[in-house]
PDB file of C-alpha atoms in Angstrom:
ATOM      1  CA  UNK A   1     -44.433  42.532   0.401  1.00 47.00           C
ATOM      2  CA  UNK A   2     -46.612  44.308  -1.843  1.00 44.00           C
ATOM      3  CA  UNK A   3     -46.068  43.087  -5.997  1.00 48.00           C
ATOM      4  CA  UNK A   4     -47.592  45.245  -8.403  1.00 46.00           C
ATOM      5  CA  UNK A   5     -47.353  44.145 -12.409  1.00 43.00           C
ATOM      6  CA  UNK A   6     -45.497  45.936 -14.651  1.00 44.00           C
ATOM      7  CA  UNK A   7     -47.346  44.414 -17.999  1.00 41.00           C
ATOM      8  CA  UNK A   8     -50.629  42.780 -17.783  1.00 40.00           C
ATOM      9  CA  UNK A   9     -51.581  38.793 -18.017  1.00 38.00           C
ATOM     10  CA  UNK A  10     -47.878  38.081 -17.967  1.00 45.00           C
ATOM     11  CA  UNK A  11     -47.836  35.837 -14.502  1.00 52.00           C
ATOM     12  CA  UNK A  12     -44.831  38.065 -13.020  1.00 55.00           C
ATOM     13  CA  UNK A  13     -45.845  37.735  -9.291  1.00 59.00           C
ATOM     14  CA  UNK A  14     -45.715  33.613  -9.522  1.00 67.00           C
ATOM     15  CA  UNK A  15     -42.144  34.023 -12.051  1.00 75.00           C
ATOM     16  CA  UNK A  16     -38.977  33.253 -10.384  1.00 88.00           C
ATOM     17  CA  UNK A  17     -36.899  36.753 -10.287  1.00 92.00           C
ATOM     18  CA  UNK A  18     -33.398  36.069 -12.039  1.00 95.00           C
ATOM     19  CA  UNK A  19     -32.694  39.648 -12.358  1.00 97.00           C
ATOM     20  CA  UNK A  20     -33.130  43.094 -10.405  1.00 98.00           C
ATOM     21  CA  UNK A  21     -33.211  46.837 -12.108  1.00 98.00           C
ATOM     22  CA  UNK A  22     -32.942  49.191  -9.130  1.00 97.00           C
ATOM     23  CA  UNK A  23     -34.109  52.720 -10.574  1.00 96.00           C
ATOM     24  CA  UNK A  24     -32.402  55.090  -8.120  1.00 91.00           C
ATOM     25  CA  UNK A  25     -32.333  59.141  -7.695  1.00 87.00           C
ATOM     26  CA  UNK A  26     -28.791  60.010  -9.669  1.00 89.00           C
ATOM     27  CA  UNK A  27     -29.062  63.479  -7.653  1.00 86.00           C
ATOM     28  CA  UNK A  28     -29.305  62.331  -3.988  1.00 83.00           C
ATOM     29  CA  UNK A  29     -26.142  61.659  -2.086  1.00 85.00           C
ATOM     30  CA  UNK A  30     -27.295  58.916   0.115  1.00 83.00           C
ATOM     31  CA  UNK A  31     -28.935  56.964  -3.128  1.00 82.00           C
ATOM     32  CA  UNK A  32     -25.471  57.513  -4.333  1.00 87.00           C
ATOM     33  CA  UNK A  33     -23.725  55.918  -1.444  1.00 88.00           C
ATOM     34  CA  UNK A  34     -26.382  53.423  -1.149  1.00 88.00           C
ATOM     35  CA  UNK A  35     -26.016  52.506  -5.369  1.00 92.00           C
ATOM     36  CA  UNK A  36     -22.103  51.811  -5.002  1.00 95.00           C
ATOM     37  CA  UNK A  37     -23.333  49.876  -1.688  1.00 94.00           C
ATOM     38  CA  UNK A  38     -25.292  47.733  -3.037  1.00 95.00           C
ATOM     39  CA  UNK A  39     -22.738  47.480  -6.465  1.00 97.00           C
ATOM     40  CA  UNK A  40     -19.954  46.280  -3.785  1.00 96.00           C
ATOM     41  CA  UNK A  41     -22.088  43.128  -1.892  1.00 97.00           C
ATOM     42  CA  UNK A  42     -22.367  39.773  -3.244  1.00 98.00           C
ATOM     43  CA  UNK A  43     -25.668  39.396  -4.994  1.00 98.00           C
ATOM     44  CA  UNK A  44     -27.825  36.084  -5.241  1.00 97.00           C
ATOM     45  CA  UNK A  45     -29.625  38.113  -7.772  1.00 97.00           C
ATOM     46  CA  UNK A  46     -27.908  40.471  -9.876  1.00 98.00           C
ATOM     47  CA  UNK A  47     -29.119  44.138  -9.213  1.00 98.00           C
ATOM     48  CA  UNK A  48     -28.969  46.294 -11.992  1.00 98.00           C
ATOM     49  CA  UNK A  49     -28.776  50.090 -10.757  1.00 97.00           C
ATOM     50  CA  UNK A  50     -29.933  52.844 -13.505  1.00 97.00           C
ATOM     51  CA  UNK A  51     -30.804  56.543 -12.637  1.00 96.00           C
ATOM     52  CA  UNK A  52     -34.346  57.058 -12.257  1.00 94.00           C
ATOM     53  CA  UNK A  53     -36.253  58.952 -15.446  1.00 94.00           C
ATOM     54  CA  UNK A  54     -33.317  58.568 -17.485  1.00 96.00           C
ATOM     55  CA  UNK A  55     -33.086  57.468 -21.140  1.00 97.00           C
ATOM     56  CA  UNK A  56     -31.327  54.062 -20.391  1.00 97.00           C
ATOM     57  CA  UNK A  57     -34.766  53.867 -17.380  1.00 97.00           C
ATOM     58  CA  UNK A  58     -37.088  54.060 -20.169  1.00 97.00           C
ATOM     59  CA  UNK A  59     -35.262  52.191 -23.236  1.00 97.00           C
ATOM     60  CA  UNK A  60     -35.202  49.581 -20.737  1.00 96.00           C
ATOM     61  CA  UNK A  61     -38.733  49.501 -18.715  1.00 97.00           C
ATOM     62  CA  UNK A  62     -41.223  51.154 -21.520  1.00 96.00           C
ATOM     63  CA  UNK A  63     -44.205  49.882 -19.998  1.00 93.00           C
ATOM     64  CA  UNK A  64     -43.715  51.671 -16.513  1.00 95.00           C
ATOM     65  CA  UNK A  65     -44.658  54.842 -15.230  1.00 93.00           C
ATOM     66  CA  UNK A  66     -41.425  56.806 -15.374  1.00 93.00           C
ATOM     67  CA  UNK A  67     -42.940  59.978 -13.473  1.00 88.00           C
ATOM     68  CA  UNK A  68     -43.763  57.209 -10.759  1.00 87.00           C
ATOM     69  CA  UNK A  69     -39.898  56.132 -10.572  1.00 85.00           C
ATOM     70  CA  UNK A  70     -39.136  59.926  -9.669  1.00 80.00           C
ATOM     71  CA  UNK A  71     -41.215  60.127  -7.160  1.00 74.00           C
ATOM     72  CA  UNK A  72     -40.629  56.536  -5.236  1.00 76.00           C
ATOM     73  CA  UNK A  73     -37.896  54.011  -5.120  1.00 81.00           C
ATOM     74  CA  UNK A  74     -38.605  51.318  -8.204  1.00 92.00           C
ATOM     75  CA  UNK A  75     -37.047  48.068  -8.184  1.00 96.00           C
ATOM     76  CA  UNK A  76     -38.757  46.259 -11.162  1.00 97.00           C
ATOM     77  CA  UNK A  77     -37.995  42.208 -11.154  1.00 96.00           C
ATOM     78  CA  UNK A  78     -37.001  40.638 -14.833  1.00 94.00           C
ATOM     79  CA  UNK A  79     -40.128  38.630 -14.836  1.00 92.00           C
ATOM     80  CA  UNK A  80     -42.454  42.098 -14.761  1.00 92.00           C
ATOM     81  CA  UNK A  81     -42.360  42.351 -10.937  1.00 95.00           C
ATOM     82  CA  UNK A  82     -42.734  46.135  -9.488  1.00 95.00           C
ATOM     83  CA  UNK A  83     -41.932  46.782  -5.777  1.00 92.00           C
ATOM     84  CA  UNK A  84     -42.233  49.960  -4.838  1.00 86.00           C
ATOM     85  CA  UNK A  85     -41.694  51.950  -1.521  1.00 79.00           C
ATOM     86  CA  UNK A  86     -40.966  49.611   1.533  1.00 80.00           C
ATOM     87  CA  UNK A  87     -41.051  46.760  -0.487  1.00 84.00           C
ATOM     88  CA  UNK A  88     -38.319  47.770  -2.937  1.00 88.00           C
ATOM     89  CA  UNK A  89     -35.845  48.485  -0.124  1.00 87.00           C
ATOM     90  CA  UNK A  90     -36.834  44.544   1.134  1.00 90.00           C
ATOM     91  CA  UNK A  91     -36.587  43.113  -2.364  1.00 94.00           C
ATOM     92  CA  UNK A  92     -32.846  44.926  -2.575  1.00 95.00           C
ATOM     93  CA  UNK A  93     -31.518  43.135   0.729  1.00 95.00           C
ATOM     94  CA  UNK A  94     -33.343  39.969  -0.213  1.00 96.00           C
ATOM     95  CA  UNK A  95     -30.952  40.108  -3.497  1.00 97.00           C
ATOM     96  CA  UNK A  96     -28.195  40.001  -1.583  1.00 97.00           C
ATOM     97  CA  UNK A  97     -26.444  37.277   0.262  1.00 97.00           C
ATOM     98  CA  UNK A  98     -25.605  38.411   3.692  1.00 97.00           C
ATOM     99  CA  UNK A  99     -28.728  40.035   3.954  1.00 95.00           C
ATOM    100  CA  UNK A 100     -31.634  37.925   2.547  1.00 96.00           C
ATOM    101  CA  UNK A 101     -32.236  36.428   6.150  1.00 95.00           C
ATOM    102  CA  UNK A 102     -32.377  40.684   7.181  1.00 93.00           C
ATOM    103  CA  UNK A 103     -35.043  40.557   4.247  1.00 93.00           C
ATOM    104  CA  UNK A 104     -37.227  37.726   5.111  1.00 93.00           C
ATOM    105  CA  UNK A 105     -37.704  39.539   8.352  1.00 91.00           C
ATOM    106  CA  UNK A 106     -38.117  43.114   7.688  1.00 90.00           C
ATOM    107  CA  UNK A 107     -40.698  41.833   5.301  1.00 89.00           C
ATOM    108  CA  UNK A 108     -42.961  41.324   8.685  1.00 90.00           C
ATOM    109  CA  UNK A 109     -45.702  43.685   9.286  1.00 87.00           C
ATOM    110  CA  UNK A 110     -43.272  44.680  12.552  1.00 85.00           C
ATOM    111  CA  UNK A 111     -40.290  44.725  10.670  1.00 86.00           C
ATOM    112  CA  UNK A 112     -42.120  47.127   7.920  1.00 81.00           C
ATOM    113  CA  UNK A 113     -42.822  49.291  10.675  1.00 81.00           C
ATOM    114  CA  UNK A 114     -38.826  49.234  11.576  1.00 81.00           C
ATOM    115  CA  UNK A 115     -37.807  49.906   7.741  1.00 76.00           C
ATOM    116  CA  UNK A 116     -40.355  52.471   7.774  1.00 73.00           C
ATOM    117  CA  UNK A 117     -38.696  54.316  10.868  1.00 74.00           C
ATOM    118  CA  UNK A 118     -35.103  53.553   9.007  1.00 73.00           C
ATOM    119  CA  UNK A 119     -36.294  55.408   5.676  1.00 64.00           C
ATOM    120  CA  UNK A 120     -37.717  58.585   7.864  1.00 67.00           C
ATOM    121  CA  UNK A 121     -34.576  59.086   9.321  1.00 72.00           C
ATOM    122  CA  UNK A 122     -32.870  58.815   5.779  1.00 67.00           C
ATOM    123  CA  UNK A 123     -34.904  61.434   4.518  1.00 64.00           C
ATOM    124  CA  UNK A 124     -34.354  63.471   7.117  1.00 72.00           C
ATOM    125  CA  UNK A 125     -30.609  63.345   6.121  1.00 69.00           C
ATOM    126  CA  UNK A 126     -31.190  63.696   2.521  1.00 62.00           C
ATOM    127  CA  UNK A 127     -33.786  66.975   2.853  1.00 68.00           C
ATOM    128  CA  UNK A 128     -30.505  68.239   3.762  1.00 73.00           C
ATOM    129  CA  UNK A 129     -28.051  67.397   1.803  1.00 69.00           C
ATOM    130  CA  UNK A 130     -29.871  66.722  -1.838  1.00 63.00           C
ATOM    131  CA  UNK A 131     -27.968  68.322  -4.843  1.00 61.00           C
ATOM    132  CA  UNK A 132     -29.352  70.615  -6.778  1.00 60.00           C
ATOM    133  CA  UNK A 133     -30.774  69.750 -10.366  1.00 54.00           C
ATOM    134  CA  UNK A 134     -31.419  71.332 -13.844  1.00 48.00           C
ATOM    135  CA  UNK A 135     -35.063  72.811 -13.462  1.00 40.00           C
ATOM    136  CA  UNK A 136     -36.094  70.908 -16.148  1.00 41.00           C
ATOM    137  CA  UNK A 137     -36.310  67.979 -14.386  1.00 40.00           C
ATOM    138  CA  UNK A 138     -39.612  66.955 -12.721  1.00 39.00           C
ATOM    139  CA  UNK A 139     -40.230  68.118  -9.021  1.00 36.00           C
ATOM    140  CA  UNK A 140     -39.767  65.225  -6.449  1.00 36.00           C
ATOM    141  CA  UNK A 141     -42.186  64.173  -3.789  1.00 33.00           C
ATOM    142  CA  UNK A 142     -42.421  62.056  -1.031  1.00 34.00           C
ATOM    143  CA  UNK A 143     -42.949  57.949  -1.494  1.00 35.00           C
ATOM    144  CA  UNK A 144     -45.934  56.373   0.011  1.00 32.00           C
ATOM    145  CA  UNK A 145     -45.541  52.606   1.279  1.00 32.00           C
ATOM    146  CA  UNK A 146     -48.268  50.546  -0.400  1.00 32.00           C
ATOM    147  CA  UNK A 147     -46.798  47.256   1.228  1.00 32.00           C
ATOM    148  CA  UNK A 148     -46.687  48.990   4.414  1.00 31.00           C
ATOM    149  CA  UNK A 149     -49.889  48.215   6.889  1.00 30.00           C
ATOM    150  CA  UNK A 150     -50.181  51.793   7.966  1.00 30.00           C
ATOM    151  CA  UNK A 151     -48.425  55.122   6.506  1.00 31.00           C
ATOM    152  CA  UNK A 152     -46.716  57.512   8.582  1.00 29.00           C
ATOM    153  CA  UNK A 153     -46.463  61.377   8.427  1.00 28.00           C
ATOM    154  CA  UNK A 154     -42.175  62.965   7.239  1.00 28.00           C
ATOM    155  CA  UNK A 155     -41.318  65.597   5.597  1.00 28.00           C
ATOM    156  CA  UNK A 156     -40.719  65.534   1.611  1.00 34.00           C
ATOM    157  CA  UNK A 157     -37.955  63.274   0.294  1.00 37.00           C
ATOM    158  CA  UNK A 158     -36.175  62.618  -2.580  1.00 41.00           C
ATOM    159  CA  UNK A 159     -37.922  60.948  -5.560  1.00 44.00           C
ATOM    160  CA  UNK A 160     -36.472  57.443  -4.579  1.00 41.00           C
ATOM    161  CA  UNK A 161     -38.407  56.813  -1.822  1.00 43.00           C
ATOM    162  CA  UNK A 162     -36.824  58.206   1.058  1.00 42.00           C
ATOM    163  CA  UNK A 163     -39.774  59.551   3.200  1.00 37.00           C
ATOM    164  CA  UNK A 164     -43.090  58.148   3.812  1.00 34.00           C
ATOM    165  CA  UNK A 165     -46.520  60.201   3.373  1.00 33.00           C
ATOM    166  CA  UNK A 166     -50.077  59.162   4.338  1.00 28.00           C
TER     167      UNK A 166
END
């Protein structure tokens, strides 16, 4: 799994992660579904889930790149930890308590390739059924999997990291 720093010089990928903000697309259905899913499962580490590019996002993370959280899933830890892409959908199950062993193993190089195959298929489903915004908010792209060994081809998805592009 793939940690990028959120701050500089602040040791975040050696500090224990207490705490979880999950910055999610508010106008997809499935990151909807997948929001009050996660909301409903026991969590070892609290999760919490804020729209993506919204005010709360940036009162609370300053320091990131909020353009970035629109255009990949950002899960950023409370110690300055940022997963993004692959990575952020692992750090999610890890947080939760029936699914942490799930975690540990999709984290694999094999199992990346599995999640990888998993979020393709989800964007596939949400190219199709994504509501409509205001224009003024910024376009969405595709997500590219830094923690991933090898990036695969899809067609656009939402801004939270739904399809993968080389």
């Amino acid at each position: 799994m793939t940690v990028t720093v959120a701050t500089a010089d602040r040791g975040a990928p050696s500090a224990p992660v207490r705490r979880l903000t999950v910055l999610y697309d508010a106008h997809c259905p499935l990151c909807a579904f997948l929001r009050d899913w996660l909301a409903r499962q026991r969590q070892l580490v609290p999760l919490d889930l804020v729209p993506a590019g919204t005010p709360e996002a940036r009162q609370r993370l300053p320091e990131l790149d909020h353009t970035a959280t629109l255009e990949e899933i950002t899960v950023v830890g409370d110690g300055g930890q940022v997963y993004r892409g692959a990575a952020a959908w692992v750090v999610c199950l890890w947080a939760l308590h029936k699914y942490r062993s799930l975690a540990h193993k999709v984290a694999t190089p094999s199992g990346l390739r599995f999640a990888r195959g998993a979020v393709l298929a989800a964007a596939k489903y949400r190219e199709t059924h994504r509501v409509s915004q205001p224009t003024e908010q910024p376009a969405y792209t595709s997500w590219d999997s830094r923690a991933a060994p090898a990036a695969h081809s899809a067609p656009p998805g939402c801004r939270s990291g739904c399809a993968v592009h080389d």
